[in-house]
PDB file of C-alpha atoms in Angstrom:
ATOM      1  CA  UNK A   1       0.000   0.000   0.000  1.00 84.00           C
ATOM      2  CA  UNK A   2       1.252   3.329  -0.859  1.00 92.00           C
ATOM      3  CA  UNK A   3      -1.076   5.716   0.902  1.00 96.00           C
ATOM      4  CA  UNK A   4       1.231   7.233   3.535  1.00 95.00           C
ATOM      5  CA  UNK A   5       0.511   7.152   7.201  1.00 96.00           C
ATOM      6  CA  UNK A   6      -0.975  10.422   8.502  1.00 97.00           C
ATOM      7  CA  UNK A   7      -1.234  10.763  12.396  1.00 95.00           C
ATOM      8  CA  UNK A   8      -3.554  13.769  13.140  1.00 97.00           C
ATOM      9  CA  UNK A   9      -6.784  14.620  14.232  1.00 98.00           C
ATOM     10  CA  UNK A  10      -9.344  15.808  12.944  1.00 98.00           C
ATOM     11  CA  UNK A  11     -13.305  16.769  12.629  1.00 98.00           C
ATOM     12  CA  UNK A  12     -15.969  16.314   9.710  1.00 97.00           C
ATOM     13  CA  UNK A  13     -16.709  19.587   7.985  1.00 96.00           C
ATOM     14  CA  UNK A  14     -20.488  20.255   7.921  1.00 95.00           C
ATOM     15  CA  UNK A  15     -22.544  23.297   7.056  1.00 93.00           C
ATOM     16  CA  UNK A  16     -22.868  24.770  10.324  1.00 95.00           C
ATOM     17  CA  UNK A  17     -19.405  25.210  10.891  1.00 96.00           C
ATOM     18  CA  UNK A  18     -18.274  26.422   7.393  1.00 95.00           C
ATOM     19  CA  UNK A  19     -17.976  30.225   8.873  1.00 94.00           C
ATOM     20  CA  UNK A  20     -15.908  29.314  11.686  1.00 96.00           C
ATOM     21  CA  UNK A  21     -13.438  27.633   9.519  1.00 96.00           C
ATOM     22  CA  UNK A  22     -13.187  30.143   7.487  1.00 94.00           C
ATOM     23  CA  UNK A  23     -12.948  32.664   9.314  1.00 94.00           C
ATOM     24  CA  UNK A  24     -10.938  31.525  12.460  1.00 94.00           C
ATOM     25  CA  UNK A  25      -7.952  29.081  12.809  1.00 96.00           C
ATOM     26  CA  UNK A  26      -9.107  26.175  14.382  1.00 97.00           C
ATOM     27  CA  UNK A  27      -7.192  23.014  16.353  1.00 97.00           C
ATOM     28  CA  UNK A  28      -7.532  20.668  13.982  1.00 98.00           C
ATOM     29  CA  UNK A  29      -4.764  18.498  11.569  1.00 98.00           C
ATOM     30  CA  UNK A  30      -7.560  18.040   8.892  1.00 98.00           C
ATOM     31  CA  UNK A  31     -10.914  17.856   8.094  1.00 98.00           C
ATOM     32  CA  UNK A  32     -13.389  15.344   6.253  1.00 98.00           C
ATOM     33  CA  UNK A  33     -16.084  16.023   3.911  1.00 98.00           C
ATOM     34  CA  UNK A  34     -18.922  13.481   1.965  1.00 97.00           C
ATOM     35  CA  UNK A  35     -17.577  13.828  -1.448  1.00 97.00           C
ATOM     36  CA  UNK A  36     -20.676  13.697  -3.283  1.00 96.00           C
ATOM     37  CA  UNK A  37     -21.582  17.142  -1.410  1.00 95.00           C
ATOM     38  CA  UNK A  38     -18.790  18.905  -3.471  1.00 96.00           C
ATOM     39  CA  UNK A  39     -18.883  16.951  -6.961  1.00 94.00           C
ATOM     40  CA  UNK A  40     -20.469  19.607  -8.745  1.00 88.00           C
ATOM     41  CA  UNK A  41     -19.404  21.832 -11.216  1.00 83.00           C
ATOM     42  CA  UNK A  42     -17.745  25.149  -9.549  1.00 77.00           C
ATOM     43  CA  UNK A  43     -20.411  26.842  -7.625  1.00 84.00           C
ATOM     44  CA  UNK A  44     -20.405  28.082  -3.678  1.00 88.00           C
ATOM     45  CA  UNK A  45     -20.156  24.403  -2.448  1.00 87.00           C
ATOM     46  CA  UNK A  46     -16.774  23.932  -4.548  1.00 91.00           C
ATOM     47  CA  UNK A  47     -15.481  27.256  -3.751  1.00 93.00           C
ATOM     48  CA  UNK A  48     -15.784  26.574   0.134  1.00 94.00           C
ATOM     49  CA  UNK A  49     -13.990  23.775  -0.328  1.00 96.00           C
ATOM     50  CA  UNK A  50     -11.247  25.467  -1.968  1.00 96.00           C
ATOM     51  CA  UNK A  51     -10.915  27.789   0.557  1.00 97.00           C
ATOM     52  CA  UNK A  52     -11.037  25.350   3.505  1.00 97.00           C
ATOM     53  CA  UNK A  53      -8.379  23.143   1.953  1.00 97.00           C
ATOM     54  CA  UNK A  54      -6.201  26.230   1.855  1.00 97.00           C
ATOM     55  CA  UNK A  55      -5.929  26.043   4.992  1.00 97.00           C
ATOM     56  CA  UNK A  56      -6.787  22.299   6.242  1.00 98.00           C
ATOM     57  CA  UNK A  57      -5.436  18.917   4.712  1.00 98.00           C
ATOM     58  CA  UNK A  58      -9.176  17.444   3.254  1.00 98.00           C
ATOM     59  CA  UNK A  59     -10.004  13.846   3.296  1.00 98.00           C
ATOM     60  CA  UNK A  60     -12.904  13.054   0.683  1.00 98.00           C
ATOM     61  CA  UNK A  61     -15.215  10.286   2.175  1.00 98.00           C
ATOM     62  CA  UNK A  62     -17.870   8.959  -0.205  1.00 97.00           C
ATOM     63  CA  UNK A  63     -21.744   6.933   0.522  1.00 95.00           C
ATOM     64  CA  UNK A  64     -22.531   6.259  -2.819  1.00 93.00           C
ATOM     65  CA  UNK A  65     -19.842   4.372  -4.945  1.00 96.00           C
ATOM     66  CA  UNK A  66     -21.269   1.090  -4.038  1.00 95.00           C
ATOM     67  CA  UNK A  67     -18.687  -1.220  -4.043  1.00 97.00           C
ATOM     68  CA  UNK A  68     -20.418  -4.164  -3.374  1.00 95.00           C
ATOM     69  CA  UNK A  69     -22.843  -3.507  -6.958  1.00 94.00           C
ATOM     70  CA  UNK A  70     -23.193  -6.170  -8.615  1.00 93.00           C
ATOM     71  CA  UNK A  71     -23.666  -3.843 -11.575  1.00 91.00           C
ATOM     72  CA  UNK A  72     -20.111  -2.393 -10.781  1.00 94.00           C
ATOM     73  CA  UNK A  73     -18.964   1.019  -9.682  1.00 95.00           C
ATOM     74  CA  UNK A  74     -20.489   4.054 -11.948  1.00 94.00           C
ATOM     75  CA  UNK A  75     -18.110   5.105 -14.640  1.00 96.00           C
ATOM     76  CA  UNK A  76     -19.871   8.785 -14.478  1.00 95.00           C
ATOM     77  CA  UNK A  77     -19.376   8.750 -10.872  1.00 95.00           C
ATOM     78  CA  UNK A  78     -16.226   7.860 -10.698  1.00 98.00           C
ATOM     79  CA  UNK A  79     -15.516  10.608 -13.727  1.00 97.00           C
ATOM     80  CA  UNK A  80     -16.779  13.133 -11.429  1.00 97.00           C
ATOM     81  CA  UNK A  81     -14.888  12.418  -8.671  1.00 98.00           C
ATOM     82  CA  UNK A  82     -11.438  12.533  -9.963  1.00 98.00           C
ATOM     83  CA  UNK A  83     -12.289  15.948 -11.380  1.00 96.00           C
ATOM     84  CA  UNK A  84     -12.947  16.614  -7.714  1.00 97.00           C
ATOM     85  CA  UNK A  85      -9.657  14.342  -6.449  1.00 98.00           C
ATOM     86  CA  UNK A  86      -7.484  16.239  -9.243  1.00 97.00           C
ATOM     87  CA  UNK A  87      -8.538  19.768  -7.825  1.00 95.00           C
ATOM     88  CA  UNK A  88      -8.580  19.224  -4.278  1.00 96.00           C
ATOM     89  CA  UNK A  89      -5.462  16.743  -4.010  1.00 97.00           C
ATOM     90  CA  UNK A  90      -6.944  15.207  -1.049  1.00 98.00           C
ATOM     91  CA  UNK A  91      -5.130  13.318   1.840  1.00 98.00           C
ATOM     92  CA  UNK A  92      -7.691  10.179   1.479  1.00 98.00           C
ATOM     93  CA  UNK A  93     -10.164   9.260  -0.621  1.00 98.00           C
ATOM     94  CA  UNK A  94     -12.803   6.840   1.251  1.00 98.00           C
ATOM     95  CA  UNK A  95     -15.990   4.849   0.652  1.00 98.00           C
ATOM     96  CA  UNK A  96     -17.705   2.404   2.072  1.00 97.00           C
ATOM     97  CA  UNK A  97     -17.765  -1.718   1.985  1.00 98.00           C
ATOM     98  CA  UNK A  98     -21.492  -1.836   0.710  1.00 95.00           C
ATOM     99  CA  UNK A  99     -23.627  -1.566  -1.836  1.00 89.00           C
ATOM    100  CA  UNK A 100     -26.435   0.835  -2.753  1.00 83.00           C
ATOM    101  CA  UNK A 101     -27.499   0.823  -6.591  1.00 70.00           C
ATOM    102  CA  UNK A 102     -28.692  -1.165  -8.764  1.00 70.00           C
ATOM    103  CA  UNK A 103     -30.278  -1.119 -12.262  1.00 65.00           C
ATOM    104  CA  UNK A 104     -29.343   3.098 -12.274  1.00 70.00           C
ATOM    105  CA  UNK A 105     -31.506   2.833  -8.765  1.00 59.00           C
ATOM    106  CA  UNK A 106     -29.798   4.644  -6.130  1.00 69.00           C
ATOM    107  CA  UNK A 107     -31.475   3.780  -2.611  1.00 56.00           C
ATOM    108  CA  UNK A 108     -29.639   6.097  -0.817  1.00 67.00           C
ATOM    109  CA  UNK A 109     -28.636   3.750   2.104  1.00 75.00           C
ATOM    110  CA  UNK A 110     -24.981   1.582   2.835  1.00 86.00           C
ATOM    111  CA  UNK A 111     -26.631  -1.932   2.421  1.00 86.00           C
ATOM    112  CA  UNK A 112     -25.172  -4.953   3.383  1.00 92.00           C
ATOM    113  CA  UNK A 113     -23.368  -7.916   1.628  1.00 94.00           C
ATOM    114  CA  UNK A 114     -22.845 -11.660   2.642  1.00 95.00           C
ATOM    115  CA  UNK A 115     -18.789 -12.818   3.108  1.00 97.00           C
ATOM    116  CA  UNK A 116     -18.759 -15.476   0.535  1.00 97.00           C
ATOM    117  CA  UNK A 117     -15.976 -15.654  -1.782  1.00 97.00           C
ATOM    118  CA  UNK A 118     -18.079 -14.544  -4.815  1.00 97.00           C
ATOM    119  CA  UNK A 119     -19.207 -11.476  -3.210  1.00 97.00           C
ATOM    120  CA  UNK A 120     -14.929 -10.781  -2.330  1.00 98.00           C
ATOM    121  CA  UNK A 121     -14.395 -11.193  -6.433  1.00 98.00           C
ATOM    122  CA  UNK A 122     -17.159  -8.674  -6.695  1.00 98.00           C
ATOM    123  CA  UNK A 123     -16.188  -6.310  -4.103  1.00 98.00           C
ATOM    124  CA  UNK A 124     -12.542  -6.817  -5.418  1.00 98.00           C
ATOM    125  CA  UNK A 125     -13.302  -5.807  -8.787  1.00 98.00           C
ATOM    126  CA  UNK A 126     -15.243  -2.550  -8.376  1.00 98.00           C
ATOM    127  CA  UNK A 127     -12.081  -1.036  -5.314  1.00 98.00           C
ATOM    128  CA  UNK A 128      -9.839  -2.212  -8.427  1.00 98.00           C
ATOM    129  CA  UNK A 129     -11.955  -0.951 -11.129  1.00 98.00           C
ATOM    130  CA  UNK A 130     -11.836   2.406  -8.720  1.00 98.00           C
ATOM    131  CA  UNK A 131      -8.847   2.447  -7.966  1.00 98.00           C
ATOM    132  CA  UNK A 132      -7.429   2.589 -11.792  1.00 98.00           C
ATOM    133  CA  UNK A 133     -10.165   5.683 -12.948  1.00 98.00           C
ATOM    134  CA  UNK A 134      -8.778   7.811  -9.783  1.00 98.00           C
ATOM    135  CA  UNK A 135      -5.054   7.093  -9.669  1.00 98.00           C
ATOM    136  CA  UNK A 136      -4.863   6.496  -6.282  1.00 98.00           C
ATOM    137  CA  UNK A 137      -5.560   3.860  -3.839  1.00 98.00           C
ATOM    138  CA  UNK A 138      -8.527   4.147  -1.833  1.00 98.00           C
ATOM    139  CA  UNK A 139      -9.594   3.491   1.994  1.00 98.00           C
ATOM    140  CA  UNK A 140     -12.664   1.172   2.556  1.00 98.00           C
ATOM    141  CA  UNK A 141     -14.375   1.559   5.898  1.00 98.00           C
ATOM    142  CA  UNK A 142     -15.846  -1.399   7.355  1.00 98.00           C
ATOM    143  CA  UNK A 143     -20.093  -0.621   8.033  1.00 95.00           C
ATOM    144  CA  UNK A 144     -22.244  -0.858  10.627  1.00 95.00           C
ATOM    145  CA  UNK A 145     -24.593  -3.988  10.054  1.00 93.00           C
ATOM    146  CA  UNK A 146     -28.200  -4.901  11.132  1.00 92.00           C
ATOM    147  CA  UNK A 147     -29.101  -8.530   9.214  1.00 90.00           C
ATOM    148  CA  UNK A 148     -26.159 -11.106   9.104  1.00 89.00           C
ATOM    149  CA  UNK A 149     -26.320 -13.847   6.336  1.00 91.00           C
ATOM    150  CA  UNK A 150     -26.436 -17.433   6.817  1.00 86.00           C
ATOM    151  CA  UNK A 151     -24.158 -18.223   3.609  1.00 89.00           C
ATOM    152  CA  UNK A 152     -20.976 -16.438   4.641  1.00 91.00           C
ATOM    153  CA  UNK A 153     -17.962 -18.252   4.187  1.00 93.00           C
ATOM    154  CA  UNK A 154     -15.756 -15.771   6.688  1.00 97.00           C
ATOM    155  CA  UNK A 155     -16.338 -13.369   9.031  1.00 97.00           C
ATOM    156  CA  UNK A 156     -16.067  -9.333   8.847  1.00 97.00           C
ATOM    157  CA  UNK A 157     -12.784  -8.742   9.585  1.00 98.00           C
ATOM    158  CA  UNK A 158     -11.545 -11.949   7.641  1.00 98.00           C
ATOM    159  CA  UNK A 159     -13.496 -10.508   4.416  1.00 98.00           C
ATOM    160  CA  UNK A 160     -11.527  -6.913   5.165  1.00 98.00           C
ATOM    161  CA  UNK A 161      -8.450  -8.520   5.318  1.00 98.00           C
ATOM    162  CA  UNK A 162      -8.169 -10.577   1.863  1.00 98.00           C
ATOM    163  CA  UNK A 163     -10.086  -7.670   0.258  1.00 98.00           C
ATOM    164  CA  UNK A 164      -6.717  -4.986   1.554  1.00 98.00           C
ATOM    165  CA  UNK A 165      -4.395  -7.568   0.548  1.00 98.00           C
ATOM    166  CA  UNK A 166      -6.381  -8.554  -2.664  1.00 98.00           C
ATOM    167  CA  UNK A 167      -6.884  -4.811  -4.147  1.00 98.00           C
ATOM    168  CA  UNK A 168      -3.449  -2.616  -2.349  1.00 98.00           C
ATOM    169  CA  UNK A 169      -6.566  -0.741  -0.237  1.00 98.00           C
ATOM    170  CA  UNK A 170      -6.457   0.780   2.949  1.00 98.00           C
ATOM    171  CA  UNK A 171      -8.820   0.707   5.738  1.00 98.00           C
ATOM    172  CA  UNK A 172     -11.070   3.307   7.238  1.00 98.00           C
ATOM    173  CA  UNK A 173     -11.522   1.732  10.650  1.00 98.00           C
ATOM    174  CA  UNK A 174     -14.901   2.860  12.154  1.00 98.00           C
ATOM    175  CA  UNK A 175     -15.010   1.762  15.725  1.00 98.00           C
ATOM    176  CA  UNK A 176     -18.362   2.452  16.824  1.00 97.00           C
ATOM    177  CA  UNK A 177     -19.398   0.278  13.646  1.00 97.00           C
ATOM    178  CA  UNK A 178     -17.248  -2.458  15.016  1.00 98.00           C
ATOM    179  CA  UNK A 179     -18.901  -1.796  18.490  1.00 97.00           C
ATOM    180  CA  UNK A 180     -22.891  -1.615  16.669  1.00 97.00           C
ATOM    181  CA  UNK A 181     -22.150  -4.394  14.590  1.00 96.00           C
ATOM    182  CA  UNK A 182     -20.803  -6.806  17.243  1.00 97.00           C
ATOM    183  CA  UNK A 183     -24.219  -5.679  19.331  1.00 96.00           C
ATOM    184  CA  UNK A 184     -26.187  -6.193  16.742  1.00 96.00           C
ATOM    185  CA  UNK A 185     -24.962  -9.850  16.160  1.00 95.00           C
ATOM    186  CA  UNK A 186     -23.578 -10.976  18.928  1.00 95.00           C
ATOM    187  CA  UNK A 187     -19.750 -11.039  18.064  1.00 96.00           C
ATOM    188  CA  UNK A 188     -16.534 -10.408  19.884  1.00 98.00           C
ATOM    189  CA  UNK A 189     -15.948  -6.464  18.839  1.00 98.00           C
ATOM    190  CA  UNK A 190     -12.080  -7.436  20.410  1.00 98.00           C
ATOM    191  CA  UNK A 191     -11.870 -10.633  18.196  1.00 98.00           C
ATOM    192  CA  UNK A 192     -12.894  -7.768  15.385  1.00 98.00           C
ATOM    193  CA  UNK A 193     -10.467  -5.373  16.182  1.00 98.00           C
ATOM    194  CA  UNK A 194      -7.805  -8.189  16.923  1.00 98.00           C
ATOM    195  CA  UNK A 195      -7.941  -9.410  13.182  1.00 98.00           C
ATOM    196  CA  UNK A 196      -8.354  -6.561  10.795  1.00 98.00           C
ATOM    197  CA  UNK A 197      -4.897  -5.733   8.940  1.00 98.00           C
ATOM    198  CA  UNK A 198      -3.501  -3.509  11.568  1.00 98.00           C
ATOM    199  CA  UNK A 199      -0.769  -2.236   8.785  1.00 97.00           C
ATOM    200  CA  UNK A 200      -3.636  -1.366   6.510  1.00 98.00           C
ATOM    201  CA  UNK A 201      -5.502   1.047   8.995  1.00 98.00           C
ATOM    202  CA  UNK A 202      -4.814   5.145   7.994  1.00 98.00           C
ATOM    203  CA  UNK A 203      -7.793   5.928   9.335  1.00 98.00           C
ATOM    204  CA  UNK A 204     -10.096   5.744  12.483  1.00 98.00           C
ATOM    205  CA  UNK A 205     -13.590   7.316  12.633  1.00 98.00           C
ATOM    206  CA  UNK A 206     -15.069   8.006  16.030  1.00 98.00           C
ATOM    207  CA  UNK A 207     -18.666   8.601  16.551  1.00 97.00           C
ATOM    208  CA  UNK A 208     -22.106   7.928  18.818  1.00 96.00           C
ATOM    209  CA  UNK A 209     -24.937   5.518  18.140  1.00 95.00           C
ATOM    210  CA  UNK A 210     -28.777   5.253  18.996  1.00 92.00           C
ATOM    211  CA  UNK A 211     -30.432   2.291  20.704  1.00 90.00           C
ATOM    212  CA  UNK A 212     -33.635   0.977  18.322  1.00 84.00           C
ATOM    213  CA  UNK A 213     -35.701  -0.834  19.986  1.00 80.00           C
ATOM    214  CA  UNK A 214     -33.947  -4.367  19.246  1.00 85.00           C
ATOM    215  CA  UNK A 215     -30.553  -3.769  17.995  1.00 92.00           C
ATOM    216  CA  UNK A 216     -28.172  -0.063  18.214  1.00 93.00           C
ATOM    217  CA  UNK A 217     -28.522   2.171  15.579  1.00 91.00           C
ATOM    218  CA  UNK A 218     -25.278   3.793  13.681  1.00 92.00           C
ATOM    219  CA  UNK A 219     -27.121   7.934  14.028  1.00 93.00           C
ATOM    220  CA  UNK A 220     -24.319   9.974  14.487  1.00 91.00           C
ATOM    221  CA  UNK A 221     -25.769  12.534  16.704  1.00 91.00           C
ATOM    222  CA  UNK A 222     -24.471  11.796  19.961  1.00 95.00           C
ATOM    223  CA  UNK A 223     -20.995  12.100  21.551  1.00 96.00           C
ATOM    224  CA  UNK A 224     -18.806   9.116  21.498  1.00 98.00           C
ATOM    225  CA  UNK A 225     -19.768   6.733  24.202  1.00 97.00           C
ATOM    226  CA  UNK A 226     -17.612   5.203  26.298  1.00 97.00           C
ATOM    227  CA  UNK A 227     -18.005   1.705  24.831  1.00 97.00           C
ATOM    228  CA  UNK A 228     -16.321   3.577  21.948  1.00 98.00           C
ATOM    229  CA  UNK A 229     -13.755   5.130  23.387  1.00 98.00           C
ATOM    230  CA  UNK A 230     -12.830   1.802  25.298  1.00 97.00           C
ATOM    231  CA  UNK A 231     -12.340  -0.060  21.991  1.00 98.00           C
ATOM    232  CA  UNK A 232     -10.582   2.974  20.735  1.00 98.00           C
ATOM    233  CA  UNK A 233      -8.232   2.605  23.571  1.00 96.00           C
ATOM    234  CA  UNK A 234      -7.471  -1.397  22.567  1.00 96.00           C
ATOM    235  CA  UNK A 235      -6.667  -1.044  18.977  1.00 97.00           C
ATOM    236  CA  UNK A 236      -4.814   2.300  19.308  1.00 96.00           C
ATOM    237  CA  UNK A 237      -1.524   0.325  20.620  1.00 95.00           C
ATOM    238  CA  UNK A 238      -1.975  -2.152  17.409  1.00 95.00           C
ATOM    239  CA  UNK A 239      -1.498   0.698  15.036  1.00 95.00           C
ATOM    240  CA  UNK A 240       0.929   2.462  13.427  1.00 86.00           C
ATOM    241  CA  UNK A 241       0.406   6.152  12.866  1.00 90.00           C
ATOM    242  CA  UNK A 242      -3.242   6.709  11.911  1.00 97.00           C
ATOM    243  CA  UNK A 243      -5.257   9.290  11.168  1.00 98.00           C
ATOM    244  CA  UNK A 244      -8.488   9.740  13.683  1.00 98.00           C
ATOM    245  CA  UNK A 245     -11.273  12.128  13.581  1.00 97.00           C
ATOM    246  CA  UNK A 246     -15.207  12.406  15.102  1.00 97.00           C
ATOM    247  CA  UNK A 247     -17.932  11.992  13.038  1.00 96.00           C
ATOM    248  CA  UNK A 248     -21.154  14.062  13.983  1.00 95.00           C
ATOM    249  CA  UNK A 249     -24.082  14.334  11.539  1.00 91.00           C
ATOM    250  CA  UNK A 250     -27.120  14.784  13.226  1.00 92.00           C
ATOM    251  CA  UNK A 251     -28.187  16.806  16.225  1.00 93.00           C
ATOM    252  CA  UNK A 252     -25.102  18.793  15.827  1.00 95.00           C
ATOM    253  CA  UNK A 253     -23.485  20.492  18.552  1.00 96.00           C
ATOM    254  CA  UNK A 254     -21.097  23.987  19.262  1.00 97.00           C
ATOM    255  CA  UNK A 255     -18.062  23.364  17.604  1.00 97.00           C
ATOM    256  CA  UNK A 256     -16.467  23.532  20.646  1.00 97.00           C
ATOM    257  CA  UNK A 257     -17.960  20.180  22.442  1.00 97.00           C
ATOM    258  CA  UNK A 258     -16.714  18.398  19.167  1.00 97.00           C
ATOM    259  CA  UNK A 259     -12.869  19.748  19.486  1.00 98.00           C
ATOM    260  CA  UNK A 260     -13.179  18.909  23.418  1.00 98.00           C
ATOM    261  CA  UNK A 261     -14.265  15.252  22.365  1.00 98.00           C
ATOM    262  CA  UNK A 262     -11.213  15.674  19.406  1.00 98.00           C
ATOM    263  CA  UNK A 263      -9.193  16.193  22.923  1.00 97.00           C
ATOM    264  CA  UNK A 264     -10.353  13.235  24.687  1.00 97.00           C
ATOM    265  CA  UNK A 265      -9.174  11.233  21.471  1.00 98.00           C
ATOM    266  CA  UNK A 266      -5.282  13.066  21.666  1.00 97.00           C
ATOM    267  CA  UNK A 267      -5.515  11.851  25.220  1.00 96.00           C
ATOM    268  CA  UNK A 268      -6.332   7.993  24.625  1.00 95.00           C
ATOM    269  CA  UNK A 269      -3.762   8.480  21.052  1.00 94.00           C
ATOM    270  CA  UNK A 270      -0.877   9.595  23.738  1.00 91.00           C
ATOM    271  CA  UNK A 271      -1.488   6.356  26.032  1.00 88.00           C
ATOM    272  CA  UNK A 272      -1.537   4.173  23.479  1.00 82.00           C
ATOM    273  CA  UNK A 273       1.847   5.499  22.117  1.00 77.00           C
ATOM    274  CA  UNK A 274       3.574   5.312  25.191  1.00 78.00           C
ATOM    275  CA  UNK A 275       1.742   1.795  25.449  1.00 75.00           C
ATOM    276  CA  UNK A 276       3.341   0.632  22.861  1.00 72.00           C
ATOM    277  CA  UNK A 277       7.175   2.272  23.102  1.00 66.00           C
TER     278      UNK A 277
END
C-alpha cells in the first residue's frame, strides 16, 4: 500500500461550521467532507472547499460508490470524482464496503453484503476498477450492520483482510461500527479489532450511536460513548500512525464540544503510544 501514514486529528466539515473555519484558525490536523456534497461543477459548495483546503489537509469520504454492486462502480461517478480528487489533491479518498445501486436505482442507504468468496471477487473488482479511474488507492471503511447472512464463508474482519491484501486498499476503521455491529450480532468487537490488517488502517472514525428498539442504531448525533472510546483505547496500541477524527451528523453540537471530544481522542492516542514504546 502506498497511501502514507498520517497521524492527526481531525473533525468532519459540515454546514454549520463552514464560517468558523473560514474565518478563524481552528485546532484541527484536517478535516473530512462526503464527497458527493462537493462533486459539482464550480459553484459556492466547490469554492468553500477550496478555501477550507487552503488552509486544512481534506479527506474526501464517499456513501454512494457502491462497491459491493453487482452492476459495478459508476463510470460517471467515478468521472466526477477525480475531477474533484485532481482539484482538491486530497489526503484520502474513502468509501464504504457496501452496496447501494442497482439497475441506475440509487437507494440512498450503505446496504449490506454476505462474506462469501463470490461477493470478495465482486467487491474486489469494483475497489480495483476504482482504484485505476482515480489514480490512487482508496480506503474502505468497514459498516455498521443490522441482518447477518447465513451463507458467509468468513467473518467481517476476515473478508476486510483478503479484500486490503487482494486490491493494495487501505482501511477506514470505524469503531463504533465495530462496536454496533458486534451488538447487533452478537460477536466479539475485540476478536474484530484483533484481526483486521492492523498495517492497513490510515484511518479511524469516532462517533455515537442510537439504541432501536432491538438492535443499536449507527445515528451519528451523539458524543462518542464510552463503549467507543474503550475499543478505541485497545486497537490504538496495534497501530501504526493513523489518522483519527469524530464523526457528527445529526443533532449537531457547538463546535467547541466536538474539538473537546477531538481532545479526549489526543488523550487515549498519547497512552496508546507510550503503550506501545
Amino acid at each position: 500500500m502506498t497511501i502514507a501514514p498520517f497521524s492527526g486529528f481531525g473533525l468532519g466539515l459540515r454546514k454549520p461550521y463552514y464560517a468558523e473555519f473560514l474565518d478563524t484558525p481552528i485546532a484541527v490536523d484536517f478535516v473530512e467532507v462526503i464527497s458527493e456534497n462537493f462533486m459539482v461543477d464550480g459553484g459556492r459548495p466547490r469554492h468553500i472547499l477550496r478555501d477550507v483546503r487552503a488552509r486544512y489537509p481534506v479527506a474526501l469520504h464517499g456513501v454512494s460508490m457502491s462497491v459491493g454492486s453487482a452492476d459495478g462502480v459508476d463510470g460517471a461517478y467515478l468521472a466526477r470524482l477525480r475531477a474533484l480528487i485532481d482539484e482538491i489533491d486530497p489526503l484520502f479518498v474513502s468509501d464504504h464496503l457496501s452496496w447501494s445501486r442497482i439497475e441506475g436505482f440509487n437507494s440512498h442507504d450503505l446496504l449490506p453484503l454476505p462474506y462469501t468468496e463470490e461477493a470478495l471477487d465482486l467487491v474486489c473488482a469494483n475497489i480495483a476498477r476504482a482504484q485505476d479511474a482515480l489514480g490512487r488507492e482508496m480506503l474502505i471503511e468497514n459498516p455498521s450492520t443490522y441482518i447477518d447472512f447465513a451463507s458467509a464463508d468468513m467473518t467481517e474482519w476476515q473478508f476486510l483482510d483478503a479484500m486490503c491484501g487482494r486490491t493494495g486498499c487501505g482501511l477506514l476503521l470505524d469503531v463504533n461500527n465495530v462496536f454496533v455491529s458486534a451488538t447487533n450480532h452478537g460477536f466479539d468487537p475485540i476478536a474484530y479489532l484483533d484481526g483486521v490488517p492492523h498495517d492497513r488502517v490510515r484511518q479511524i472514525h469516532l462517533a455515537g450511536h442510537s439504541r432501536g428498539a432491538e438492535m443499536l442504531i449507527d445515528t451519528h448525533d451523539r458524543p462518542v460513548p464510552a463503549s467507543v472510546w474503550n475499543l478505541y483505547a485497545y486497537v490504538m496500541p496495534k497501530l501504526g500512525p493513523v489518522a483519527a477524527m469524530i464523526e457528527r451528523d445529526d443533532d449537531i453540537p457547538p463546535l467547541a464540544e466536538l474539538l473537546a471530544e477531538l481532545g479526549t481522542a489526543r488523550t487515549i492516542a498519547r497512552g496508546a503510544l507510550r503503550e506501545a514504546a
